[in-house]
PDB file of C-alpha atoms and ligand atoms in Angstrom:
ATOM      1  CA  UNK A   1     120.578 107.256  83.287  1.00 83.00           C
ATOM      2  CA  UNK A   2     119.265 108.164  86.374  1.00 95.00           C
ATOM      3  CA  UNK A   3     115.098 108.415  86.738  1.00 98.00           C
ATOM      4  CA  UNK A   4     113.228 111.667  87.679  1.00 98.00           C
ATOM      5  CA  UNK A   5     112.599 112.124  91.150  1.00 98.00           C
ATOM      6  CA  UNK A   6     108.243 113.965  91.013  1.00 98.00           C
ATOM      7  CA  UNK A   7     106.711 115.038  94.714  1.00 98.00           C
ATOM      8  CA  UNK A   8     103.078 116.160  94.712  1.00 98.00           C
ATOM      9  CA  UNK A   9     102.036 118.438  97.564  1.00 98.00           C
ATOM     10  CA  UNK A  10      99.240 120.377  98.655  1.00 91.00           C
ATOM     11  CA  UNK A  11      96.309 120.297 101.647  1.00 76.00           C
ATOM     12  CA  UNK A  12      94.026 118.085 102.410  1.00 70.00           C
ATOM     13  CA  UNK A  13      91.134 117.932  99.759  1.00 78.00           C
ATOM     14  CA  UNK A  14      93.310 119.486  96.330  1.00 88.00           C
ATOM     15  CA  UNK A  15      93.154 116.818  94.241  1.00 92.00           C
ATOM     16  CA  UNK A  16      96.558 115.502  94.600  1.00 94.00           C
ATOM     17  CA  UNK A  17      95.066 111.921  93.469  1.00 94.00           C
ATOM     18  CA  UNK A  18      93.483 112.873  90.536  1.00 96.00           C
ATOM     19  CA  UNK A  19      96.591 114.456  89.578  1.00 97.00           C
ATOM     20  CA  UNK A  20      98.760 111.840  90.394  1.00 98.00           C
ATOM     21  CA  UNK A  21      96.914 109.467  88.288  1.00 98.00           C
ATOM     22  CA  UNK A  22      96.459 111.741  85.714  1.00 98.00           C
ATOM     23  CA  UNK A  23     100.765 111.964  85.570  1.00 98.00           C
ATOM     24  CA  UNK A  24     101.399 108.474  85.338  1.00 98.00           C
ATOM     25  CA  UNK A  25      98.973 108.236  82.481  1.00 98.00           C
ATOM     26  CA  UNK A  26     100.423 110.508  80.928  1.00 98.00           C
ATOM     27  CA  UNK A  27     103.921 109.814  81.395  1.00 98.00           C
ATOM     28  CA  UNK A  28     103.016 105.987  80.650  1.00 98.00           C
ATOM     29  CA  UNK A  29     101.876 107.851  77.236  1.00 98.00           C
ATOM     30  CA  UNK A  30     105.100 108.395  76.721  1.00 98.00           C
ATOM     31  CA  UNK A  31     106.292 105.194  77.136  1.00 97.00           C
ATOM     32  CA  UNK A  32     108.019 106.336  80.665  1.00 97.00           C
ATOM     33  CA  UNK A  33     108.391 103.662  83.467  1.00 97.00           C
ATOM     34  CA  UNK A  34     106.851 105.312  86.210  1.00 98.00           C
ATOM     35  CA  UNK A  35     106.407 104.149  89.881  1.00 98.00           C
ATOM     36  CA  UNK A  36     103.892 105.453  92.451  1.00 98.00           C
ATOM     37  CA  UNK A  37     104.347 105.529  95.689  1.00 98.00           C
ATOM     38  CA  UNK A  38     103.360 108.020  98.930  1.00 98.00           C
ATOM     39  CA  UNK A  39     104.515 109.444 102.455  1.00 98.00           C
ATOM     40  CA  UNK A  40     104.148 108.272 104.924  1.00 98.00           C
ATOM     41  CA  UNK A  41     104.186 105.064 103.846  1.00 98.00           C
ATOM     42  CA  UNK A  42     105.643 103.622 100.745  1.00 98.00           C
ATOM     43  CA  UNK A  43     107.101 100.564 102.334  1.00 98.00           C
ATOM     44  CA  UNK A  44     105.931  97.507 104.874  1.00 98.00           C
ATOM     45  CA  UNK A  45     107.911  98.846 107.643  1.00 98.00           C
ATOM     46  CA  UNK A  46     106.706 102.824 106.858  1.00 98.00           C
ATOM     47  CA  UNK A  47     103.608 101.397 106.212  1.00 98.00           C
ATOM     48  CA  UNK A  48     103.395 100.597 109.779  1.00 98.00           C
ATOM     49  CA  UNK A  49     104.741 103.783 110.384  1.00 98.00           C
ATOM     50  CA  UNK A  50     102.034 105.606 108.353  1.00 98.00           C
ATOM     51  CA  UNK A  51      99.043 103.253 110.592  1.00 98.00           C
ATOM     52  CA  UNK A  52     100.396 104.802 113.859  1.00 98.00           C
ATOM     53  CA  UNK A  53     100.696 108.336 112.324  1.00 98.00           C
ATOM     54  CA  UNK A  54      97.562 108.407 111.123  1.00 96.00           C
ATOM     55  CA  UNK A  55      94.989 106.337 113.860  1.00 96.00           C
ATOM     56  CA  UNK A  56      93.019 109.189 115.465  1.00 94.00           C
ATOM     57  CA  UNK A  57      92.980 107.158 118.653  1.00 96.00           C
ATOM     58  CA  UNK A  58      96.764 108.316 119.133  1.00 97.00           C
ATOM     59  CA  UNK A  59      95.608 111.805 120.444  1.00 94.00           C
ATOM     60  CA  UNK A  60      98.457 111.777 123.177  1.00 96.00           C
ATOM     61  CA  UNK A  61     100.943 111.547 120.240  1.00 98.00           C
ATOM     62  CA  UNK A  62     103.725 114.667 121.094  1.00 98.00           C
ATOM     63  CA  UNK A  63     104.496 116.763 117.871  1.00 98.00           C
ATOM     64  CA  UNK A  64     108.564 115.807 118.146  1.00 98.00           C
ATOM     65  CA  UNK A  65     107.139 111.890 118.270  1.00 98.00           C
ATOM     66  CA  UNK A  66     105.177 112.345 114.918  1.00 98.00           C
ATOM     67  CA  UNK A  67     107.985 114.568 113.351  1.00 98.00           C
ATOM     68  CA  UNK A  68     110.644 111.715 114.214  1.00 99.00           C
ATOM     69  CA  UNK A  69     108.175 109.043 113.120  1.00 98.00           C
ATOM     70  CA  UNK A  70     107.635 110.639 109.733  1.00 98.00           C
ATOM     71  CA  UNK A  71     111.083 111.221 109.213  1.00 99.00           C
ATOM     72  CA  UNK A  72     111.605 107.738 110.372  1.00 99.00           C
ATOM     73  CA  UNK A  73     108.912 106.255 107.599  1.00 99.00           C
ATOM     74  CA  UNK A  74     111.023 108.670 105.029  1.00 99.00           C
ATOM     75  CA  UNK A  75     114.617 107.028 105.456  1.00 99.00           C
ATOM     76  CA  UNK A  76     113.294 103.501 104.891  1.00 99.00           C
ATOM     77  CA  UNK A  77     111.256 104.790 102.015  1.00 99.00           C
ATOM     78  CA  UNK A  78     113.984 106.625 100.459  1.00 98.00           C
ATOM     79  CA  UNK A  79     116.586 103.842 100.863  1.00 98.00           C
ATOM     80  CA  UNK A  80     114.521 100.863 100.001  1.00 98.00           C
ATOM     81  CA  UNK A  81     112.353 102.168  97.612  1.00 98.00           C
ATOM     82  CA  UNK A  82     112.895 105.643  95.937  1.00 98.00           C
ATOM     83  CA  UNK A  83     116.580 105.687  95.655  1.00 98.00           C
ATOM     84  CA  UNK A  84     117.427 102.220  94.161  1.00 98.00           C
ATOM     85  CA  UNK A  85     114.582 102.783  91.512  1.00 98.00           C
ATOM     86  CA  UNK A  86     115.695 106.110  90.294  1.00 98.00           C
ATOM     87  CA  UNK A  87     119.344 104.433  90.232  1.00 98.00           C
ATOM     88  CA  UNK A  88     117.943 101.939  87.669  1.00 97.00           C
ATOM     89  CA  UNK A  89     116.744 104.466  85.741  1.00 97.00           C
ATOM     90  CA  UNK A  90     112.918 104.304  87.035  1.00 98.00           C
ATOM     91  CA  UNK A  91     110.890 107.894  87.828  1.00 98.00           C
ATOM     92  CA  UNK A  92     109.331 107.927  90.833  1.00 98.00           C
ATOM     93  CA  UNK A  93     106.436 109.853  91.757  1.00 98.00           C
ATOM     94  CA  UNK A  94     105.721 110.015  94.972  1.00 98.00           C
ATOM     95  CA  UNK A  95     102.192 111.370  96.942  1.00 98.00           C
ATOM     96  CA  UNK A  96     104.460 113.716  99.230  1.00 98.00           C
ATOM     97  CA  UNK A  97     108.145 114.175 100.462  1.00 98.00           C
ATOM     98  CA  UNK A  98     109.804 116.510 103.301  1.00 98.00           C
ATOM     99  CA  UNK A  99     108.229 119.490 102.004  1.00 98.00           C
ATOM    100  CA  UNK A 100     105.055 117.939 103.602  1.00 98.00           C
ATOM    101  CA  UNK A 101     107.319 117.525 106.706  1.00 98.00           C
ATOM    102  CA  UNK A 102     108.366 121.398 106.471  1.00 98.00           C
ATOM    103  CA  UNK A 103     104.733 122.404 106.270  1.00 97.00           C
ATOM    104  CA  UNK A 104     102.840 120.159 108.625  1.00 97.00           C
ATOM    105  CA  UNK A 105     105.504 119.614 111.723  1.00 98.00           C
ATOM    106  CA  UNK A 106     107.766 122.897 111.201  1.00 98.00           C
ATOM    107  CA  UNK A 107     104.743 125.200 110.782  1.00 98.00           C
ATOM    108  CA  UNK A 108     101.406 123.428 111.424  1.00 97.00           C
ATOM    109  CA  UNK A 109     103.240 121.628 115.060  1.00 97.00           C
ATOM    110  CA  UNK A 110     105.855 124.966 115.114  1.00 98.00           C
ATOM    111  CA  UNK A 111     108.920 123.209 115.677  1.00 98.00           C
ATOM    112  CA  UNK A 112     110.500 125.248 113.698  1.00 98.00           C
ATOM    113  CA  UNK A 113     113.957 124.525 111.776  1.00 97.00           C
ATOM    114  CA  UNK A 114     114.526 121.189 113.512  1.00 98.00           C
ATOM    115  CA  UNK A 115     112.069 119.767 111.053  1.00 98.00           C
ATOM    116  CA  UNK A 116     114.516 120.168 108.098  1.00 98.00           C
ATOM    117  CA  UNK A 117     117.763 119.331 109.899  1.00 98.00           C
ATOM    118  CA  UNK A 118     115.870 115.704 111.335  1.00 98.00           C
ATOM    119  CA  UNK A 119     115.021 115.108 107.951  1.00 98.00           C
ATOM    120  CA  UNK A 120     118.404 115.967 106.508  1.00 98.00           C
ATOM    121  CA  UNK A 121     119.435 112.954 108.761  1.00 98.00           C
ATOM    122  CA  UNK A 122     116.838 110.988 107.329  1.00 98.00           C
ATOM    123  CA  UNK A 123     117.440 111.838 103.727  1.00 98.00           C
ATOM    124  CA  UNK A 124     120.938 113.577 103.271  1.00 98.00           C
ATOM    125  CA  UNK A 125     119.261 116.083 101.251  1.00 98.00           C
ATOM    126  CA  UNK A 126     117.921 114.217  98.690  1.00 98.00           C
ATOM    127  CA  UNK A 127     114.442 116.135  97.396  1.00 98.00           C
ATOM    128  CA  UNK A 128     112.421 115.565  93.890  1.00 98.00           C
ATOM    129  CA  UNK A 129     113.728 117.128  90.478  1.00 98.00           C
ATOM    130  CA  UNK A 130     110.330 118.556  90.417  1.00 98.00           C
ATOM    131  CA  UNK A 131     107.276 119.136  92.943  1.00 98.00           C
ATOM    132  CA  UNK A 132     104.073 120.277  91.966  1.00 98.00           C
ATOM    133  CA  UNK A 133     102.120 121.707  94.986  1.00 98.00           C
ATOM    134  CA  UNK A 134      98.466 122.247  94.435  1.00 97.00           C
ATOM    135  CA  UNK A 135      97.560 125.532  96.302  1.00 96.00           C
ATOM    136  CA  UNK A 136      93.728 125.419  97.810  1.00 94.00           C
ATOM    137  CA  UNK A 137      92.862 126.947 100.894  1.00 91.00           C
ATOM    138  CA  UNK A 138      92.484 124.925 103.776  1.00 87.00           C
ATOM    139  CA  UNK A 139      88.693 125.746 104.218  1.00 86.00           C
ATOM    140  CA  UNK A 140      87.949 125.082 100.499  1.00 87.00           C
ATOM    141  CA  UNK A 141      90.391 121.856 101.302  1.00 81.00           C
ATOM    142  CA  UNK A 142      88.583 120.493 103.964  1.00 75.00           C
ATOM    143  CA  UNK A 143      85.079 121.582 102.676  1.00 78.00           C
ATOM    144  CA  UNK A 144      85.696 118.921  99.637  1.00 78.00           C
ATOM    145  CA  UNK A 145      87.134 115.808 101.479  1.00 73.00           C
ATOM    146  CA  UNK A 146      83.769 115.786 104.129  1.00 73.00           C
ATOM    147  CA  UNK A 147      81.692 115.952 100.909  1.00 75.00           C
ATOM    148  CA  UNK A 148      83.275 112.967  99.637  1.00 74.00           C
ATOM    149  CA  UNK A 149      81.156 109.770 100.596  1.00 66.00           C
ATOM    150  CA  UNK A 150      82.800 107.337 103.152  1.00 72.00           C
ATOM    151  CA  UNK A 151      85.755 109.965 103.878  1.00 77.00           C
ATOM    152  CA  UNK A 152      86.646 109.058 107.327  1.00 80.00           C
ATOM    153  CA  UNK A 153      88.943 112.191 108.580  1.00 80.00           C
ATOM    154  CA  UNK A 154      92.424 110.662 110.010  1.00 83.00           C
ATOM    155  CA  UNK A 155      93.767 112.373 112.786  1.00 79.00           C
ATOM    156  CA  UNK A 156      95.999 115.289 111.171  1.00 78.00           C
ATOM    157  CA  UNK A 157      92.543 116.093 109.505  1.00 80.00           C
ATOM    158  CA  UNK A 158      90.974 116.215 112.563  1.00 78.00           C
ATOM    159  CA  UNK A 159      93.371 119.253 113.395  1.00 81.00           C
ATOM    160  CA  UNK A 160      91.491 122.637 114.314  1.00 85.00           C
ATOM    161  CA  UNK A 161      91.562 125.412 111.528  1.00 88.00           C
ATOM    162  CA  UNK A 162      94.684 127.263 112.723  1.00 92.00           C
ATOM    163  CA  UNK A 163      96.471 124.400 112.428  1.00 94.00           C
ATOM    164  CA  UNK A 164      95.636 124.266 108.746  1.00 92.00           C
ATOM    165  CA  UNK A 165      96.224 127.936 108.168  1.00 94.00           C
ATOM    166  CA  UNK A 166      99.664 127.185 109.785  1.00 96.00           C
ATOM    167  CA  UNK A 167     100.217 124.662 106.878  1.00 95.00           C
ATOM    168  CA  UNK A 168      99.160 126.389 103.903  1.00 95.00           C
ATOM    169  CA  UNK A 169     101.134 129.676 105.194  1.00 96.00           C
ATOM    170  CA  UNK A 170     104.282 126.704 105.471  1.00 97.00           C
ATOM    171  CA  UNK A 171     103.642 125.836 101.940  1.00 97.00           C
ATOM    172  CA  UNK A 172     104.003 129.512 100.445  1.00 96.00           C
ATOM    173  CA  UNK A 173     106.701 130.042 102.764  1.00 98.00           C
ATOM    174  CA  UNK A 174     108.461 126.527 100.621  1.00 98.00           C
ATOM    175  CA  UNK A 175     107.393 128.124  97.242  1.00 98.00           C
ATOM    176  CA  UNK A 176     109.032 131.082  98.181  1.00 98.00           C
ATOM    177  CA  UNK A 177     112.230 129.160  98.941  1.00 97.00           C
ATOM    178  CA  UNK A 178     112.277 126.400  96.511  1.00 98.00           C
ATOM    179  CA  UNK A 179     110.763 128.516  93.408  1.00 96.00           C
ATOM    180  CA  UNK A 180     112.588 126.590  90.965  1.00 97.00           C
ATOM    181  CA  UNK A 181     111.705 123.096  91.955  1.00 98.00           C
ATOM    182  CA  UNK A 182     108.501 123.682  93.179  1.00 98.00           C
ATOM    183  CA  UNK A 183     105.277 124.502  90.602  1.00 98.00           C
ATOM    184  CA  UNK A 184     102.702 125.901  92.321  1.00 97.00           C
ATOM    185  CA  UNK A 185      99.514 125.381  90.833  1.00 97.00           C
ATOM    186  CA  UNK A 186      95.923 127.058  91.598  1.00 96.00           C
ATOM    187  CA  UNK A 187      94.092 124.094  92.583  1.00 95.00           C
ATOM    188  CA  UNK A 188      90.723 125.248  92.408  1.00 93.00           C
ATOM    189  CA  UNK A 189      90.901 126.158  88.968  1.00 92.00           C
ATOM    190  CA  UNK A 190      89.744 122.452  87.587  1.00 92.00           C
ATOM    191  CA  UNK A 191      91.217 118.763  86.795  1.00 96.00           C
ATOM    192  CA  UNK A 192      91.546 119.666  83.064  1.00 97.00           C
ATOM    193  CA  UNK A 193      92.840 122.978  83.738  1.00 98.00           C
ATOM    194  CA  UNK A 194      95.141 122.351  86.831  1.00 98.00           C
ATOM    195  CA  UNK A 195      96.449 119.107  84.726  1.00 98.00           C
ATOM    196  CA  UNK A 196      97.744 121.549  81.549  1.00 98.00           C
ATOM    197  CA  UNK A 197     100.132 123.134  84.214  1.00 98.00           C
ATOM    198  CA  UNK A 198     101.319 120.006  85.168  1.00 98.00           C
ATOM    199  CA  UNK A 199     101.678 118.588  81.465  1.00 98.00           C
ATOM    200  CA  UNK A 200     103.428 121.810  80.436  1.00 98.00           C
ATOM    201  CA  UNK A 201     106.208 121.071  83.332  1.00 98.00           C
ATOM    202  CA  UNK A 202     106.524 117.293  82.270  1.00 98.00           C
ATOM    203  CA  UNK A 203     107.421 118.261  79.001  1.00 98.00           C
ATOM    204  CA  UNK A 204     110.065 120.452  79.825  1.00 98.00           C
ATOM    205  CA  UNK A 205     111.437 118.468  82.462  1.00 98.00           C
ATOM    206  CA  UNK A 206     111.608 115.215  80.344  1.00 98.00           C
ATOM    207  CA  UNK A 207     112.316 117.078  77.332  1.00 97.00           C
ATOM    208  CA  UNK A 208     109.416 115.779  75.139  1.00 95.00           C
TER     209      UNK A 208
HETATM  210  P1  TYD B   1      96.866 110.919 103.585  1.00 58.85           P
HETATM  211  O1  TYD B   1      95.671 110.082 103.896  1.00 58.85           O
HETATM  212  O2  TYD B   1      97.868 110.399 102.616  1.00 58.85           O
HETATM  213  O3  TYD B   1      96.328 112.341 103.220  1.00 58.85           O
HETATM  214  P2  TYD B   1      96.401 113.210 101.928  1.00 58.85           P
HETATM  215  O4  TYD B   1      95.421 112.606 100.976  1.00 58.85           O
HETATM  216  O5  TYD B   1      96.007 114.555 102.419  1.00 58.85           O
HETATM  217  O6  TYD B   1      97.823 113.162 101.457  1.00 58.85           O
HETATM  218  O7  TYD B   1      97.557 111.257 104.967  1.00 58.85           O
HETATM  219  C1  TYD B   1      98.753 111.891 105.084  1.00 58.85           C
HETATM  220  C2  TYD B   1      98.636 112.886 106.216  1.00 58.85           C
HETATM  221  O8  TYD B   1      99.906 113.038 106.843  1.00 58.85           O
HETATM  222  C3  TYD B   1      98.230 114.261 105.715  1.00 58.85           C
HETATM  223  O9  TYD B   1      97.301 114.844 106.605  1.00 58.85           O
HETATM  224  C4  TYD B   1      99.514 115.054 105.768  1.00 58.85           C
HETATM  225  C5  TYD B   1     100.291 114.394 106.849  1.00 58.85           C
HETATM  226  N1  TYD B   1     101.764 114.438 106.708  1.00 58.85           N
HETATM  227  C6  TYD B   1     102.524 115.144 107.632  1.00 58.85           C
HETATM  228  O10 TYD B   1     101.972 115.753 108.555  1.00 58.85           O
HETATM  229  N2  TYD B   1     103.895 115.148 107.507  1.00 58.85           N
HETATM  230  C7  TYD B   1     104.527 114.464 106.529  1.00 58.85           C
HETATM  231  O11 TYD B   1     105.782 114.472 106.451  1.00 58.85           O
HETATM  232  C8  TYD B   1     103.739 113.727 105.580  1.00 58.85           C
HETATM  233  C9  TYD B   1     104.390 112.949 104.476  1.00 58.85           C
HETATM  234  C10 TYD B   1     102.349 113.745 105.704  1.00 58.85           C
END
């Protein structure tokens, strides 16, 4: 049987890595192979990818370049990674997918509906069984990650605030659409408490 395909979205600073560690725990608990993995990157060569993307010394970097380039890092990841492990029965959980894509280039960059058919190339429609996007706003976002110690802001951090507001408004715009797949979750309301959501979803998804 084929493995469950989990995304985990939200803005910078909601906790997606608690969360995602707190999944595999869990889903380890229930004696469920789980992989981790995250966009961009995932891979050597989207690795590589993910090192250009993200350098804040690439200022001149055009918004089609980094939409191509992401899309680029996704196609490797999904056809050397994500796709023969589900096929062998493995669930992947991944730190991000297109919706990401959607929200940061087709809203945050405004390029609009190119952003989904690029990534159609890149993916041939393949998105997760389930996504759980944790919903913070991006000033509460960004407010956490320069409280945490050592947190050196990468360059789509670096964006001005409309840029951000562009994102989250791309994100409701995807829960809107995608209401079935995607859970959104009120990220400010705790680890514990944000974490039951999740659980609640696993169950039902995996049946347990
Ligand atoms: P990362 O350090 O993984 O940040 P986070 O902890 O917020 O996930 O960096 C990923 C950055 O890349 C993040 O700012 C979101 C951005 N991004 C896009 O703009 N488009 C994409 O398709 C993906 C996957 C990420």
């Amino acid at each position: 049987m084929r493995g469950f395909f989990i995304s985990v979205e939200g803005s910078d600073g909601s906790g997606k890595s608690t969360q995602i560690k707190k999944i595999e725990v869990y889903l380890k608990s229930k004696n469920q192979e789980v992989l981790l993995t995250r966009e961009p990157g995932g891979t050597a060569i989207s690795e590589k990818i993910r090192a250009l993307l993200l350098d804040p010394s690439n200022k001149g970097m055009t918004a089609k370049t980094e939409m191509l380039l992401y899309a680029a890092a996704r196609a490797q990841h999904l056809e050397e990674f994500i796709r023969p492990n589900l096929e062998q029965g493995k669930n992947v959980l991944t730190d991000r997918f297109t919706d990401s894509s959607i929200a940061y280039q087709g809203f945050g960059r405004e390029l609009g509906d190119i952003v989904a058919e690029v990534n159609y190339i890149a993916t041939g429609g393949v998105l997760p069984d389930i996504t759980f996007f944790l919903e913070l706003s991006p000033e509460a976002g960004i407010a956490r990650k320069k409280t945490e110690e050592n947190h050196k802001m990468d360059r789509l951090e670096l964006e001005e605030q409309e840029f951000h507001e562009r994102v989250y408004n791309g994100y409701k715009v995807l829960c809107h659409i995608h209401g079935r797949r995607i859970c959104r979750i009120d990220a400010s309301k705790g680890i514990d408490a944000v974490f039951a959501e999740i659980q609640e979803n696993l169950d039902r998804l995996f049946g347990f």
